[in-house]
């Protein structure tokens, strides 16, 4: 247990359970598939995004089939899980999702998308966009 974990436990501020990418309550609260739009603009225009809460950050990757294992190993070093192939991706390359749970800022979204785009390009693929998913807000009681 780290010192920070001990301090949080002492003061009753335990870490929340990480979101699961498989949680059926998750909905897309923000996404960007337009390279000309800044992540800060996308997130500012996304009223469903709770900026202080965890999200599942999901990058869409189009990868050659013979490079998928290599991609999974590389992104796994940064805590991402590669899933797929996913249905509904048109084009010559199959689509995959790189997913990771975290709290994000606009800078995080931009930086991570840039890294995914660079990785995909090095492997002969593409990273057309990203999505943030959070649990659907509970309706107000009453």
mmCIF file of C-alpha atoms in Angstrom:
data_model
loop_
_atom_site.group_PDB
_atom_site.id
_atom_site.type_symbol
_atom_site.label_atom_id
_atom_site.label_comp_id
_atom_site.label_asym_id
_atom_site.label_seq_id
_atom_site.Cartn_x
_atom_site.Cartn_y
_atom_site.Cartn_z
ATOM 1 C CA UNK A 1 0.000 0.000 0.000
ATOM 2 C CA UNK A 2 1.480 3.345 -1.024
ATOM 3 C CA UNK A 3 1.741 6.309 1.289
ATOM 4 C CA UNK A 4 -0.981 8.082 -0.697
ATOM 5 C CA UNK A 5 -3.283 5.043 -0.351
ATOM 6 C CA UNK A 6 -2.669 5.007 3.416
ATOM 7 C CA UNK A 7 -3.465 8.725 3.700
ATOM 8 C CA UNK A 8 -6.662 8.252 1.665
ATOM 9 C CA UNK A 9 -7.684 5.290 3.831
ATOM 10 C CA UNK A 10 -6.963 7.293 6.978
ATOM 11 C CA UNK A 11 -9.178 10.154 5.836
ATOM 12 C CA UNK A 12 -11.851 7.988 4.226
ATOM 13 C CA UNK A 13 -11.059 8.916 0.620
ATOM 14 C CA UNK A 14 -10.594 5.517 -0.966
ATOM 15 C CA UNK A 15 -10.086 5.261 -4.697
ATOM 16 C CA UNK A 16 -13.287 4.499 -6.607
ATOM 17 C CA UNK A 17 -13.534 1.189 -8.408
ATOM 18 C CA UNK A 18 -12.328 1.629 -11.990
ATOM 19 C CA UNK A 19 -14.992 1.657 -14.669
ATOM 20 C CA UNK A 20 -15.211 -1.501 -16.692
ATOM 21 C CA UNK A 21 -15.251 -1.099 -20.487
ATOM 22 C CA UNK A 22 -17.880 -3.878 -20.413
ATOM 23 C CA UNK A 23 -20.313 -1.979 -18.154
ATOM 24 C CA UNK A 24 -23.673 -1.930 -19.983
ATOM 25 C CA UNK A 25 -24.504 1.440 -18.399
ATOM 26 C CA UNK A 26 -21.732 3.187 -20.365
ATOM 27 C CA UNK A 27 -22.745 5.641 -23.071
ATOM 28 C CA UNK A 28 -20.627 7.800 -25.367
ATOM 29 C CA UNK A 29 -20.508 11.284 -23.825
ATOM 30 C CA UNK A 30 -17.949 12.807 -26.211
ATOM 31 C CA UNK A 31 -16.223 11.795 -29.413
ATOM 32 C CA UNK A 32 -13.994 13.250 -32.070
ATOM 33 C CA UNK A 33 -13.495 11.886 -35.573
ATOM 34 C CA UNK A 34 -12.688 15.291 -37.084
ATOM 35 C CA UNK A 35 -8.960 16.081 -37.045
ATOM 36 C CA UNK A 36 -9.669 19.795 -37.408
ATOM 37 C CA UNK A 37 -11.601 19.945 -34.090
ATOM 38 C CA UNK A 38 -9.642 20.466 -30.899
ATOM 39 C CA UNK A 39 -10.344 18.134 -28.002
ATOM 40 C CA UNK A 40 -10.985 21.164 -25.794
ATOM 41 C CA UNK A 41 -13.792 22.268 -28.133
ATOM 42 C CA UNK A 42 -15.253 18.781 -28.320
ATOM 43 C CA UNK A 43 -15.304 18.417 -24.544
ATOM 44 C CA UNK A 44 -16.660 21.940 -23.997
ATOM 45 C CA UNK A 45 -19.529 21.043 -26.354
ATOM 46 C CA UNK A 46 -20.257 17.765 -24.516
ATOM 47 C CA UNK A 47 -22.706 18.450 -21.677
ATOM 48 C CA UNK A 48 -22.858 14.749 -20.761
ATOM 49 C CA UNK A 49 -19.149 14.588 -19.863
ATOM 50 C CA UNK A 50 -18.454 14.711 -16.115
ATOM 51 C CA UNK A 51 -14.916 16.125 -16.114
ATOM 52 C CA UNK A 52 -13.933 14.938 -12.633
ATOM 53 C CA UNK A 53 -15.183 11.368 -13.059
ATOM 54 C CA UNK A 54 -13.517 8.386 -14.648
ATOM 55 C CA UNK A 55 -14.160 7.636 -18.291
ATOM 56 C CA UNK A 56 -13.420 4.754 -20.574
ATOM 57 C CA UNK A 57 -11.240 6.341 -23.235
ATOM 58 C CA UNK A 58 -11.757 4.395 -26.461
ATOM 59 C CA UNK A 59 -9.642 4.945 -29.561
ATOM 60 C CA UNK A 60 -10.754 3.523 -32.894
ATOM 61 C CA UNK A 61 -7.851 1.907 -34.711
ATOM 62 C CA UNK A 62 -7.819 0.496 -38.227
ATOM 63 C CA UNK A 63 -5.009 -2.043 -38.383
ATOM 64 C CA UNK A 64 -3.640 -4.616 -40.806
ATOM 65 C CA UNK A 65 -4.472 -8.097 -39.486
ATOM 66 C CA UNK A 66 -0.817 -9.126 -39.381
ATOM 67 C CA UNK A 67 0.095 -6.193 -37.064
ATOM 68 C CA UNK A 68 -2.679 -6.570 -34.453
ATOM 69 C CA UNK A 69 -0.598 -8.573 -31.952
ATOM 70 C CA UNK A 70 2.208 -6.046 -32.202
ATOM 71 C CA UNK A 71 -0.250 -3.171 -31.611
ATOM 72 C CA UNK A 72 -1.762 -4.958 -28.603
ATOM 73 C CA UNK A 73 1.681 -5.411 -27.056
ATOM 74 C CA UNK A 74 2.684 -1.810 -27.598
ATOM 75 C CA UNK A 75 -0.483 -0.220 -26.236
ATOM 76 C CA UNK A 76 -0.609 -2.724 -23.388
ATOM 77 C CA UNK A 77 2.551 -1.124 -22.006
ATOM 78 C CA UNK A 78 0.466 2.006 -21.370
ATOM 79 C CA UNK A 79 -2.470 0.216 -19.768
ATOM 80 C CA UNK A 80 -4.641 -0.039 -22.875
ATOM 81 C CA UNK A 81 -6.456 -3.176 -23.933
ATOM 82 C CA UNK A 82 -6.979 -3.870 -27.631
ATOM 83 C CA UNK A 83 -10.408 -5.258 -28.475
ATOM 84 C CA UNK A 84 -11.903 -6.415 -31.719
ATOM 85 C CA UNK A 85 -12.224 -6.677 -34.534
ATOM 86 C CA UNK A 86 -15.362 -4.583 -34.142
ATOM 87 C CA UNK A 87 -18.349 -4.676 -36.446
ATOM 88 C CA UNK A 88 -19.382 -1.690 -38.502
ATOM 89 C CA UNK A 89 -15.955 -0.538 -39.648
ATOM 90 C CA UNK A 90 -15.997 0.017 -43.387
ATOM 91 C CA UNK A 91 -12.850 -0.057 -45.452
ATOM 92 C CA UNK A 92 -9.939 -2.291 -46.286
ATOM 93 C CA UNK A 93 -8.628 -2.582 -42.691
ATOM 94 C CA UNK A 94 -10.485 -4.150 -39.759
ATOM 95 C CA UNK A 95 -11.362 -1.867 -36.858
ATOM 96 C CA UNK A 96 -10.276 -2.331 -33.262
ATOM 97 C CA UNK A 97 -10.812 -0.444 -30.012
ATOM 98 C CA UNK A 98 -7.994 0.508 -27.662
ATOM 99 C CA UNK A 99 -9.614 1.071 -24.252
ATOM 100 C CA UNK A 100 -8.372 2.391 -20.918
ATOM 101 C CA UNK A 101 -10.094 3.769 -17.819
ATOM 102 C CA UNK A 102 -8.918 7.131 -16.489
ATOM 103 C CA UNK A 103 -9.912 10.686 -15.615
ATOM 104 C CA UNK A 104 -9.194 12.843 -18.666
ATOM 105 C CA UNK A 105 -8.525 16.433 -19.588
ATOM 106 C CA UNK A 106 -8.652 17.862 -23.105
ATOM 107 C CA UNK A 107 -4.850 17.658 -23.159
ATOM 108 C CA UNK A 108 -5.015 13.938 -22.313
ATOM 109 C CA UNK A 109 -7.430 13.310 -25.190
ATOM 110 C CA UNK A 110 -5.225 15.172 -27.665
ATOM 111 C CA UNK A 111 -2.003 13.600 -26.474
ATOM 112 C CA UNK A 112 -3.373 10.059 -26.410
ATOM 113 C CA UNK A 113 -4.991 10.393 -29.830
ATOM 114 C CA UNK A 114 -1.733 11.684 -31.252
ATOM 115 C CA UNK A 115 0.097 8.683 -29.790
ATOM 116 C CA UNK A 116 -2.499 6.252 -31.189
ATOM 117 C CA UNK A 117 -2.377 7.898 -34.618
ATOM 118 C CA UNK A 118 1.411 7.649 -34.646
ATOM 119 C CA UNK A 119 1.322 4.004 -33.610
ATOM 120 C CA UNK A 120 -1.332 3.111 -36.177
ATOM 121 C CA UNK A 121 0.588 4.876 -38.939
ATOM 122 C CA UNK A 122 3.823 3.054 -38.053
ATOM 123 C CA UNK A 123 1.915 -0.237 -38.329
ATOM 124 C CA UNK A 124 0.310 0.650 -41.672
ATOM 125 C CA UNK A 125 -3.067 1.632 -40.255
ATOM 126 C CA UNK A 126 -5.057 4.646 -39.095
ATOM 127 C CA UNK A 127 -6.620 6.052 -35.917
ATOM 128 C CA UNK A 128 -9.644 8.024 -37.140
ATOM 129 C CA UNK A 129 -10.962 9.106 -33.751
ATOM 130 C CA UNK A 130 -11.708 8.620 -30.068
ATOM 131 C CA UNK A 131 -14.681 8.396 -27.732
ATOM 132 C CA UNK A 132 -15.255 8.962 -24.025
ATOM 133 C CA UNK A 133 -17.758 6.730 -22.276
ATOM 134 C CA UNK A 134 -19.283 7.225 -18.839
ATOM 135 C CA UNK A 135 -22.269 5.671 -17.086
ATOM 136 C CA UNK A 136 -25.621 7.027 -18.173
ATOM 137 C CA UNK A 137 -26.672 9.686 -15.659
ATOM 138 C CA UNK A 138 -29.328 8.542 -13.210
ATOM 139 C CA UNK A 139 -32.652 10.362 -13.661
ATOM 140 C CA UNK A 140 -33.538 12.742 -10.831
ATOM 141 C CA UNK A 141 -35.565 11.129 -8.049
ATOM 142 C CA UNK A 142 -39.124 12.175 -7.633
#
